[in-house]
């Protein structure tokens, strides 16, 4: 029976039952974490052969480059080739960095503010106002970057196929709108894959700002956990064909392929952009860690080998997502108190609880020892106008712990909904 | 006989001789490089045992922290302990980063511009003018950082004991003077060690700017190539005692201890500064490469073990510096056309050629296949007002190549001096 169809008496009875169940969980003193898209130990152990792949000093050369010494700011050619193949771009369009694609993204925004981008009339710090398009729910760390620079963030709703493009097309007419965040494949948190039509409309935007910065965080480009690898539209080519060759910067990393703390990141953009950014980055660093780049090249080899590894990650991830989705189907679906998507890739399940109950649900979960991403985090400024969206990150806990965590979560979700209905 | 005492005829005869010698070198088609402070292959091979020090997945934990996964923004405690011991600071004053201390320095300046420092009234990008104290000759990459942010750089002469402090004390009375570059031990390029008195005067500065940024690049803090390790004054303590606890940021790295391209960097500052910067850096990165930090901790162990390794580097560096200094003593000293210092640590020999001959000397060297740091590079904006200072970097070439390179250099130096005197 749906909660909205219950009488007050039925709701009170349900509340009593749930409270007992909740107290039972609480008494167990659980310590469970579904907060971040952090790979689990089994995934880390998958790639242990990388640890001893580069132990011979004579093997530290790659294409004639001594990887132990200074130099090669934009990365070793072999690493560029690997990422170029995976992303479908040219080797000359790749800048291979350190262990963090977030750092490359932050740097791009930071340099836009301090130095300006290739087509900027002036550094953004000289501007009265900088506005930014934020499809939401979205990635909290993206929003934190633009918030940190004092950008005015404009929320654009996500549809099942990507951001609401009519709104985006209207917004870019404002020259103060300088950029847009995107996670085009298995978006964080909803797992939405931008449709080819929407990708094309984005590539064909006609922004008033000559230095509009299309941030294309392809974090989950090879991260299917159901089924085979799904090819994705190549955004650099589409932008070039649309007459916007320098509008887009694409990012990816091996954080969820090899080691989250010790992977390799890449930034892909037009050759003109790579040349411009390399000049600026050359002031800040002599080079990134080429030894780790070489380790990755030796271990991942090529796209085919990398995709085979991703299937092994999928085998670990799949049962975790099923544990979450099965519990939601069983415990929540009949009650009509929440909606959620069924992603086939990425790292999250995004759930829309009854409006006004997300914060309360997560507070209850926390009290019972289940830590989750804070309510509102998936919206600019950390403020969900509906207090409804909740991001579930099933990757880190072992399946048995995850089952307990999601059981607790379901009780909290129900309890918060009953409370809300009783207060109405 | 000194060149300045020669008659025109003697100079012409000397020129003819030198030209023949120079043409002989040129005909050899040499390709030699004394441009950058890049460790040589022998030094890279010294630390090959680090390559297989971390091959067991179960060994990737440190103080209970899983180094393969996300987290620990400010570095693993074991790496903080190692650097704290080497720098003589507290573990809580250390932020351990990625492979580049230059990147940490750039980031500090960049964040001063975009967000402001702990005691800034506003971000520096909002200010009309930012001025900066640049002891010179100095490190070209430092000057490039401040130049890149549009800072007005003020040259302060270096003495045998450090920067001219009377000038520095006067300059900091201007609230627009926001910072100062320093390489306090074995300065780049002169190899000057700041005297304890000068370090104390610097710590006791009373800058008008509340957010004055004392950049303390302790790049060569354990880099003696003659004799034993020399202790150095601990700047964080001195600044704290002088009532300037948050004025200084100290930097170091293992770039010239283990691998130049794949080392570990550290930033040391007051706990208040580390807390403030960590909050800002937390927007830009989840964590740095903890696996590489752990490798370094396992390999370098502690200060004693690290200093023993530095003595092995010294054995490789010493003959190279001797080759340069012996050649200068033999070929140049009797002619009275240049002065140089005799450093006992660091990576450079700084030579002051006859004013107006540095550019010409380096152009001649380049034509003969010997690449050196560009003339002027050791001064702000790359402009040496005397056209005199030349930085010699002997570390990279094998001794035999180095001997050829310095022989060519001596001929070029002499030829440029003769030309200059003849034109006078």
Short mmCIF file of C-alpha atoms in Angstrom, two decimals, chain B residues 6-412:
data_model
loop_
_atom_site.label_atom_id
_atom_site.label_comp_id
_atom_site.label_asym_id
_atom_site.label_seq_id
_atom_site.Cartn_x
_atom_site.Cartn_y
_atom_site.Cartn_z
CA UNK B 6 96.84 43.96 -23.41
CA UNK B 7 97.55 46.28 -26.32
CA UNK B 8 95.30 46.26 -29.36
CA UNK B 9 97.86 44.16 -31.23
CA UNK B 10 98.03 41.63 -28.45
CA UNK B 11 94.25 41.42 -28.36
CA UNK B 12 94.06 40.90 -32.13
CA UNK B 13 96.62 38.13 -31.91
CA UNK B 14 94.69 36.54 -29.05
CA UNK B 15 91.48 36.82 -31.05
CA UNK B 16 93.05 35.02 -34.00
CA UNK B 17 94.24 32.19 -31.80
CA UNK B 18 90.90 31.88 -30.03
CA UNK B 19 88.97 31.97 -33.30
CA UNK B 20 91.02 29.03 -34.57
CA UNK B 21 90.42 27.10 -31.38
CA UNK B 22 86.71 27.95 -31.51
CA UNK B 23 86.40 26.86 -35.15
CA UNK B 24 88.09 23.59 -34.22
CA UNK B 25 85.48 22.91 -31.53
CA UNK B 26 82.67 23.94 -33.86
CA UNK B 27 83.86 21.50 -36.50
CA UNK B 28 83.40 18.65 -34.01
CA UNK B 29 79.61 19.10 -34.12
CA UNK B 30 79.24 18.76 -30.35
CA UNK B 31 75.88 18.39 -28.62
CA UNK B 32 76.44 19.22 -24.99
CA UNK B 33 74.06 20.58 -22.38
CA UNK B 34 74.83 22.56 -19.24
CA UNK B 35 71.47 24.35 -19.20
CA UNK B 36 69.49 22.94 -16.30
CA UNK B 37 70.07 21.53 -12.83
CA UNK B 38 69.21 18.08 -14.01
CA UNK B 39 70.71 15.07 -12.21
CA UNK B 40 72.82 12.76 -14.37
CA UNK B 41 72.16 9.11 -15.20
CA UNK B 42 74.58 7.87 -12.52
CA UNK B 43 72.48 9.67 -9.91
CA UNK B 44 69.25 8.15 -11.22
CA UNK B 45 70.85 4.71 -11.03
CA UNK B 46 71.82 5.31 -7.38
CA UNK B 47 68.26 4.83 -6.18
CA UNK B 48 67.17 1.88 -8.34
CA UNK B 49 66.35 -0.14 -5.23
CA UNK B 50 63.34 2.13 -4.80
CA UNK B 51 61.80 0.62 -7.94
CA UNK B 52 60.96 -2.67 -6.30
CA UNK B 53 60.41 -1.51 -2.75
CA UNK B 54 56.63 -1.56 -3.00
CA UNK B 55 55.50 -4.57 -5.01
CA UNK B 56 53.30 -6.28 -2.40
CA UNK B 57 49.67 -5.12 -2.28
CA UNK B 58 49.52 -5.90 1.44
CA UNK B 59 52.35 -3.43 2.05
CA UNK B 60 50.34 -0.51 0.66
CA UNK B 61 49.01 0.40 4.09
CA UNK B 62 50.74 3.01 6.21
CA UNK B 63 49.55 3.98 9.69
CA UNK B 64 46.30 2.21 8.85
CA UNK B 65 45.82 4.25 5.68
CA UNK B 66 45.23 2.44 2.38
CA UNK B 67 47.62 4.28 0.07
CA UNK B 68 46.08 2.87 -3.09
CA UNK B 69 42.73 4.55 -2.50
CA UNK B 70 41.50 8.15 -2.27
CA UNK B 71 42.11 10.30 0.78
CA UNK B 72 44.63 11.99 3.09
CA UNK B 73 44.87 15.28 1.19
CA UNK B 74 47.86 16.57 3.16
CA UNK B 75 49.87 13.38 2.74
CA UNK B 76 50.49 10.21 4.72
CA UNK B 77 51.74 10.72 8.29
CA UNK B 78 54.90 8.70 7.63
CA UNK B 79 55.90 11.08 4.81
CA UNK B 80 55.18 14.07 7.05
CA UNK B 81 57.40 12.57 9.74
CA UNK B 82 60.25 12.07 7.25
CA UNK B 83 60.13 15.64 5.96
CA UNK B 84 59.53 17.07 9.44
CA UNK B 85 62.73 15.44 10.63
CA UNK B 86 64.72 16.66 7.61
CA UNK B 87 63.41 20.23 7.82
CA UNK B 88 63.39 20.38 11.61
CA UNK B 89 59.70 21.28 11.73
CA UNK B 90 56.65 19.60 13.25
CA UNK B 91 54.74 16.85 11.48
CA UNK B 92 51.62 19.02 11.76
CA UNK B 93 53.41 21.80 9.88
CA UNK B 94 53.95 19.62 6.78
CA UNK B 95 51.77 19.26 3.70
CA UNK B 96 53.18 16.51 1.46
CA UNK B 97 52.22 16.87 -2.20
CA UNK B 98 52.96 15.40 -5.60
CA UNK B 99 56.12 15.25 -7.67
CA UNK B 100 56.79 18.99 -7.88
CA UNK B 101 57.56 21.61 -5.20
CA UNK B 102 57.39 24.24 -7.94
CA UNK B 103 53.74 23.29 -8.34
CA UNK B 104 53.14 23.82 -4.60
CA UNK B 105 54.86 27.22 -4.81
CA UNK B 106 52.90 28.26 -7.89
CA UNK B 107 49.71 27.16 -6.18
CA UNK B 108 50.43 29.27 -3.12
CA UNK B 109 50.96 32.37 -5.26
CA UNK B 110 47.98 31.49 -7.46
CA UNK B 111 45.67 31.11 -4.46
CA UNK B 112 46.93 34.41 -3.04
CA UNK B 113 45.67 35.96 -6.28
CA UNK B 114 42.36 34.13 -6.57
CA UNK B 115 41.37 33.63 -2.91
CA UNK B 116 43.85 35.55 -0.76
CA UNK B 117 46.10 34.17 1.97
CA UNK B 118 45.20 33.65 5.63
CA UNK B 119 45.69 37.32 6.54
CA UNK B 120 44.74 38.91 3.21
CA UNK B 121 42.14 41.63 3.23
CA UNK B 122 41.19 40.62 -0.31
CA UNK B 123 42.46 38.39 -3.12
CA UNK B 124 45.49 39.94 -4.77
CA UNK B 125 43.80 39.95 -8.19
CA UNK B 126 41.64 42.76 -6.81
CA UNK B 127 44.67 44.93 -6.06
CA UNK B 128 45.93 47.72 -8.29
CA UNK B 129 49.53 46.59 -7.95
CA UNK B 130 51.47 43.73 -6.34
CA UNK B 131 55.22 44.11 -5.85
CA UNK B 132 57.73 41.41 -4.99
CA UNK B 133 61.29 41.23 -3.72
CA UNK B 134 63.61 39.20 -5.95
CA UNK B 135 67.15 38.65 -4.70
CA UNK B 136 69.23 38.32 -7.87
CA UNK B 137 70.97 36.48 -9.36
CA UNK B 138 68.16 34.05 -8.54
CA UNK B 139 66.14 31.11 -9.82
CA UNK B 140 64.58 31.79 -13.22
CA UNK B 141 61.53 29.63 -12.55
CA UNK B 142 60.69 31.63 -9.42
CA UNK B 143 60.81 34.87 -11.36
CA UNK B 144 58.66 33.36 -14.14
CA UNK B 145 55.93 32.52 -11.62
CA UNK B 146 55.61 36.08 -10.31
CA UNK B 147 56.06 37.52 -13.80
CA UNK B 148 53.22 35.32 -15.02
CA UNK B 149 50.87 36.90 -12.46
CA UNK B 150 51.83 40.42 -13.53
CA UNK B 151 53.75 41.16 -10.35
CA UNK B 152 56.19 44.08 -10.34
CA UNK B 153 59.49 42.45 -9.42
CA UNK B 154 62.12 44.44 -7.58
CA UNK B 155 65.69 43.22 -7.85
CA UNK B 156 67.67 43.15 -4.60
CA UNK B 157 71.39 42.36 -4.92
CA UNK B 158 72.74 39.19 -3.36
CA UNK B 159 75.78 39.50 -1.11
CA UNK B 160 78.06 36.66 0.00
CA UNK B 161 75.73 36.11 3.01
CA UNK B 162 72.32 36.54 1.43
CA UNK B 163 70.17 39.39 0.10
CA UNK B 164 71.00 43.03 0.85
CA UNK B 165 68.91 43.34 4.02
CA UNK B 166 68.94 47.09 4.32
CA UNK B 167 67.22 47.29 0.99
CA UNK B 168 64.78 44.48 1.91
CA UNK B 169 63.87 46.14 5.24
CA UNK B 170 63.18 49.38 3.42
CA UNK B 171 61.11 47.74 0.68
CA UNK B 172 58.72 45.89 3.02
CA UNK B 173 57.51 49.22 4.38
CA UNK B 174 55.50 49.50 1.17
CA UNK B 175 52.16 47.67 1.66
CA UNK B 176 52.13 46.81 -2.05
CA UNK B 177 55.24 44.64 -1.49
CA UNK B 178 53.60 41.29 -0.92
CA UNK B 179 56.37 38.74 -0.95
CA UNK B 180 59.94 37.65 -1.50
CA UNK B 181 61.66 34.71 -3.16
CA UNK B 182 64.45 32.91 -1.29
CA UNK B 183 66.68 29.89 -1.79
CA UNK B 184 68.35 30.12 1.61
CA UNK B 185 70.87 27.31 1.33
CA UNK B 186 73.11 26.94 -1.73
CA UNK B 187 71.11 29.57 -3.56
CA UNK B 188 70.32 29.10 -7.21
CA UNK B 189 72.61 30.00 -8.98
CA UNK B 190 75.35 31.33 -6.69
CA UNK B 191 75.44 28.64 -4.04
CA UNK B 192 75.23 31.32 -1.34
CA UNK B 193 74.24 30.13 2.12
CA UNK B 194 72.20 32.79 3.91
CA UNK B 195 74.03 33.59 7.16
CA UNK B 196 72.19 32.99 10.42
CA UNK B 197 72.14 36.73 11.00
CA UNK B 198 70.45 37.37 7.68
CA UNK B 199 67.94 34.58 8.25
CA UNK B 200 67.08 36.16 11.61
CA UNK B 201 66.71 39.61 10.05
CA UNK B 202 64.37 38.13 7.46
CA UNK B 203 62.29 36.36 10.13
CA UNK B 204 62.09 39.66 12.01
CA UNK B 205 60.91 41.73 9.06
CA UNK B 206 57.98 44.01 9.82
CA UNK B 207 56.19 44.12 6.48
CA UNK B 208 53.42 46.65 6.03
CA UNK B 209 51.39 44.01 4.15
CA UNK B 210 49.59 41.77 6.68
CA UNK B 211 49.73 38.93 4.15
CA UNK B 212 53.41 39.26 3.20
CA UNK B 213 54.47 35.92 1.72
CA UNK B 214 58.00 34.82 2.51
CA UNK B 215 58.74 32.09 -0.04
CA UNK B 216 61.46 29.85 1.42
CA UNK B 217 62.51 27.38 -1.25
CA UNK B 218 64.82 25.07 0.66
CA UNK B 219 65.51 23.12 -2.53
CA UNK B 220 69.10 22.28 -1.58
CA UNK B 221 68.74 21.87 2.17
CA UNK B 222 70.63 18.54 2.25
CA UNK B 223 72.56 18.95 -1.02
CA UNK B 224 76.20 19.35 0.03
CA UNK B 225 78.69 18.06 -2.52
CA UNK B 226 81.75 19.00 -0.45
CA UNK B 227 81.98 17.89 3.17
CA UNK B 228 79.36 16.86 5.66
CA UNK B 229 75.74 17.96 5.98
CA UNK B 230 75.54 21.51 7.35
CA UNK B 231 72.60 22.25 9.67
CA UNK B 232 70.48 25.26 8.77
CA UNK B 233 68.37 27.68 10.82
CA UNK B 234 64.72 26.59 11.11
CA UNK B 235 62.77 29.43 9.58
CA UNK B 236 59.27 28.51 10.86
CA UNK B 237 60.46 28.72 14.47
CA UNK B 238 62.39 31.94 13.86
CA UNK B 239 59.34 33.57 12.27
CA UNK B 240 57.10 32.39 15.12
CA UNK B 241 59.54 33.76 17.70
CA UNK B 242 59.64 37.05 15.81
CA UNK B 243 55.86 37.35 15.96
CA UNK B 244 55.47 36.44 12.27
CA UNK B 245 54.16 32.86 12.59
CA UNK B 246 52.14 32.89 9.36
CA UNK B 247 54.54 34.85 7.16
CA UNK B 248 56.60 31.97 5.79
CA UNK B 249 56.00 28.97 3.50
CA UNK B 250 58.93 26.58 3.16
CA UNK B 251 59.30 24.12 0.27
CA UNK B 252 61.47 21.12 -0.45
CA UNK B 253 61.37 17.96 -2.52
CA UNK B 254 63.15 14.73 -3.30
CA UNK B 255 63.63 15.73 -6.96
CA UNK B 256 67.39 15.75 -6.42
CA UNK B 257 67.36 12.97 -3.83
CA UNK B 258 65.47 10.21 -5.67
CA UNK B 259 63.88 10.90 -9.07
CA UNK B 260 63.61 14.41 -10.58
CA UNK B 261 60.48 13.47 -12.49
CA UNK B 262 58.91 11.24 -9.88
CA UNK B 263 59.82 12.50 -6.45
CA UNK B 264 57.75 13.85 -3.57
CA UNK B 265 57.35 17.50 -2.57
CA UNK B 266 56.57 19.15 0.75
CA UNK B 267 55.25 22.51 1.90
CA UNK B 268 55.89 23.48 5.53
CA UNK B 269 54.10 26.33 7.27
CA UNK B 270 52.34 27.22 10.49
CA UNK B 271 49.46 24.95 11.46
CA UNK B 272 47.09 27.85 10.80
CA UNK B 273 48.49 28.23 7.28
CA UNK B 274 48.34 24.49 6.61
CA UNK B 275 44.71 24.40 7.76
CA UNK B 276 43.84 27.41 5.58
CA UNK B 277 45.63 26.08 2.49
CA UNK B 278 44.30 22.54 2.97
CA UNK B 279 40.78 23.90 2.82
CA UNK B 280 41.55 25.60 -0.49
CA UNK B 281 43.53 22.68 -1.93
CA UNK B 282 40.71 20.34 -0.88
CA UNK B 283 38.58 21.94 -3.61
CA UNK B 284 41.19 21.10 -6.22
CA UNK B 285 42.28 17.57 -5.32
CA UNK B 286 41.10 14.62 -3.28
CA UNK B 287 44.67 13.58 -2.54
CA UNK B 288 48.17 13.41 -3.99
CA UNK B 289 49.98 10.18 -4.93
CA UNK B 290 50.29 8.36 -1.60
CA UNK B 291 51.83 5.28 -3.22
CA UNK B 292 54.81 7.36 -4.27
CA UNK B 293 54.94 8.95 -0.82
CA UNK B 294 55.02 5.47 0.71
CA UNK B 295 57.75 4.31 -1.69
CA UNK B 296 59.84 7.26 -0.57
CA UNK B 297 59.25 6.61 3.12
CA UNK B 298 60.19 2.96 2.74
CA UNK B 299 63.32 3.83 0.79
CA UNK B 300 64.60 6.99 2.50
CA UNK B 301 63.50 5.83 5.99
CA UNK B 302 64.76 8.81 8.03
CA UNK B 303 67.12 11.79 7.98
CA UNK B 304 70.22 9.72 8.68
CA UNK B 305 69.56 7.29 5.83
CA UNK B 306 68.69 10.19 3.53
CA UNK B 307 71.89 12.06 4.38
CA UNK B 308 73.92 8.92 3.68
CA UNK B 309 72.32 8.77 0.23
CA UNK B 310 73.15 12.45 -0.29
CA UNK B 311 76.82 11.66 0.35
CA UNK B 312 76.64 9.19 -2.52
CA UNK B 313 75.14 11.90 -4.73
CA UNK B 314 78.00 14.15 -3.58
CA UNK B 315 80.57 11.63 -4.78
CA UNK B 316 79.06 11.89 -8.25
CA UNK B 317 78.63 15.67 -8.20
CA UNK B 318 82.03 16.60 -6.74
CA UNK B 319 84.22 15.68 -9.76
CA UNK B 320 81.81 17.53 -12.03
CA UNK B 321 82.06 20.75 -10.06
CA UNK B 322 85.83 20.30 -9.83
CA UNK B 323 86.03 19.91 -13.60
CA UNK B 324 84.25 23.24 -14.04
CA UNK B 325 86.09 25.13 -11.31
CA UNK B 326 89.51 23.75 -12.31
CA UNK B 327 88.98 24.81 -15.91
CA UNK B 328 87.91 28.29 -14.84
CA UNK B 329 90.92 28.59 -12.49
CA UNK B 330 93.29 27.48 -15.19
CA UNK B 331 91.84 29.14 -18.28
CA UNK B 332 90.06 32.23 -17.05
CA UNK B 333 91.44 33.37 -13.67
CA UNK B 334 94.76 34.70 -15.07
CA UNK B 335 92.92 36.83 -17.64
CA UNK B 336 90.86 38.88 -15.19
CA UNK B 337 87.73 38.66 -17.33
CA UNK B 338 85.32 36.94 -14.93
CA UNK B 339 84.54 36.20 -11.28
CA UNK B 340 82.82 33.18 -9.80
CA UNK B 341 82.04 31.65 -6.45
CA UNK B 342 83.15 28.22 -5.21
CA UNK B 343 79.97 26.61 -3.90
CA UNK B 344 80.06 23.55 -1.63
CA UNK B 345 76.47 22.53 -2.31
CA UNK B 346 73.58 23.04 -4.69
CA UNK B 347 73.56 22.51 -8.42
CA UNK B 348 75.24 25.53 -10.03
CA UNK B 349 78.29 27.64 -10.55
CA UNK B 350 77.43 31.30 -11.05
CA UNK B 351 79.89 33.27 -13.14
CA UNK B 352 80.02 37.01 -13.68
CA UNK B 353 81.58 37.69 -17.05
CA UNK B 354 82.94 41.05 -18.18
CA UNK B 355 79.84 43.30 -18.36
CA UNK B 356 78.23 43.22 -21.76
CA UNK B 357 79.59 39.80 -22.74
CA UNK B 358 77.20 37.21 -21.25
CA UNK B 359 74.79 37.09 -24.21
CA UNK B 360 77.63 36.98 -26.73
CA UNK B 361 79.41 34.22 -24.80
CA UNK B 362 76.31 32.04 -24.70
CA UNK B 363 75.51 32.68 -28.36
CA UNK B 364 79.02 31.52 -29.27
CA UNK B 365 78.67 28.46 -27.05
CA UNK B 366 75.34 27.57 -28.61
CA UNK B 367 76.79 27.86 -32.11
CA UNK B 368 79.51 25.42 -31.03
CA UNK B 369 76.91 22.95 -29.73
CA UNK B 370 77.02 23.79 -26.01
CA UNK B 371 73.60 24.73 -24.64
CA UNK B 372 73.54 26.73 -21.41
CA UNK B 373 70.91 28.62 -19.40
CA UNK B 374 69.95 31.73 -21.39
CA UNK B 375 71.71 34.97 -20.53
CA UNK B 376 69.67 37.14 -18.19
CA UNK B 377 67.63 34.19 -16.91
CA UNK B 378 68.91 34.68 -13.38
CA UNK B 379 67.32 38.15 -13.19
CA UNK B 380 63.67 39.26 -13.03
CA UNK B 381 62.06 39.51 -16.48
CA UNK B 382 65.11 37.66 -17.85
CA UNK B 383 67.00 40.95 -18.02
CA UNK B 384 70.45 41.18 -16.50
CA UNK B 385 71.21 44.94 -16.40
CA UNK B 386 74.94 44.20 -16.67
CA UNK B 387 74.62 41.40 -19.25
CA UNK B 388 77.17 39.60 -17.12
CA UNK B 389 75.79 36.69 -15.09
CA UNK B 390 76.01 33.15 -16.48
CA UNK B 391 74.67 30.04 -14.77
CA UNK B 392 76.66 26.87 -15.28
CA UNK B 393 74.87 23.59 -14.53
CA UNK B 394 77.44 20.78 -14.37
CA UNK B 395 75.24 17.96 -13.04
CA UNK B 396 73.83 16.36 -16.16
CA UNK B 397 76.69 15.56 -18.57
CA UNK B 398 79.17 12.76 -17.80
CA UNK B 399 82.53 14.17 -16.63
CA UNK B 400 84.24 13.68 -20.00
CA UNK B 401 81.51 15.55 -21.88
CA UNK B 402 81.50 18.19 -19.20
CA UNK B 403 85.23 18.76 -19.65
CA UNK B 404 84.69 19.35 -23.36
CA UNK B 405 81.73 21.63 -22.69
CA UNK B 406 83.59 23.78 -20.18
CA UNK B 407 86.60 23.99 -22.49
CA UNK B 408 84.35 25.31 -25.24
CA UNK B 409 82.73 27.68 -22.77
CA UNK B 410 86.12 29.10 -21.71
CA UNK B 411 87.06 29.80 -25.33
CA UNK B 412 83.71 31.55 -25.89
#
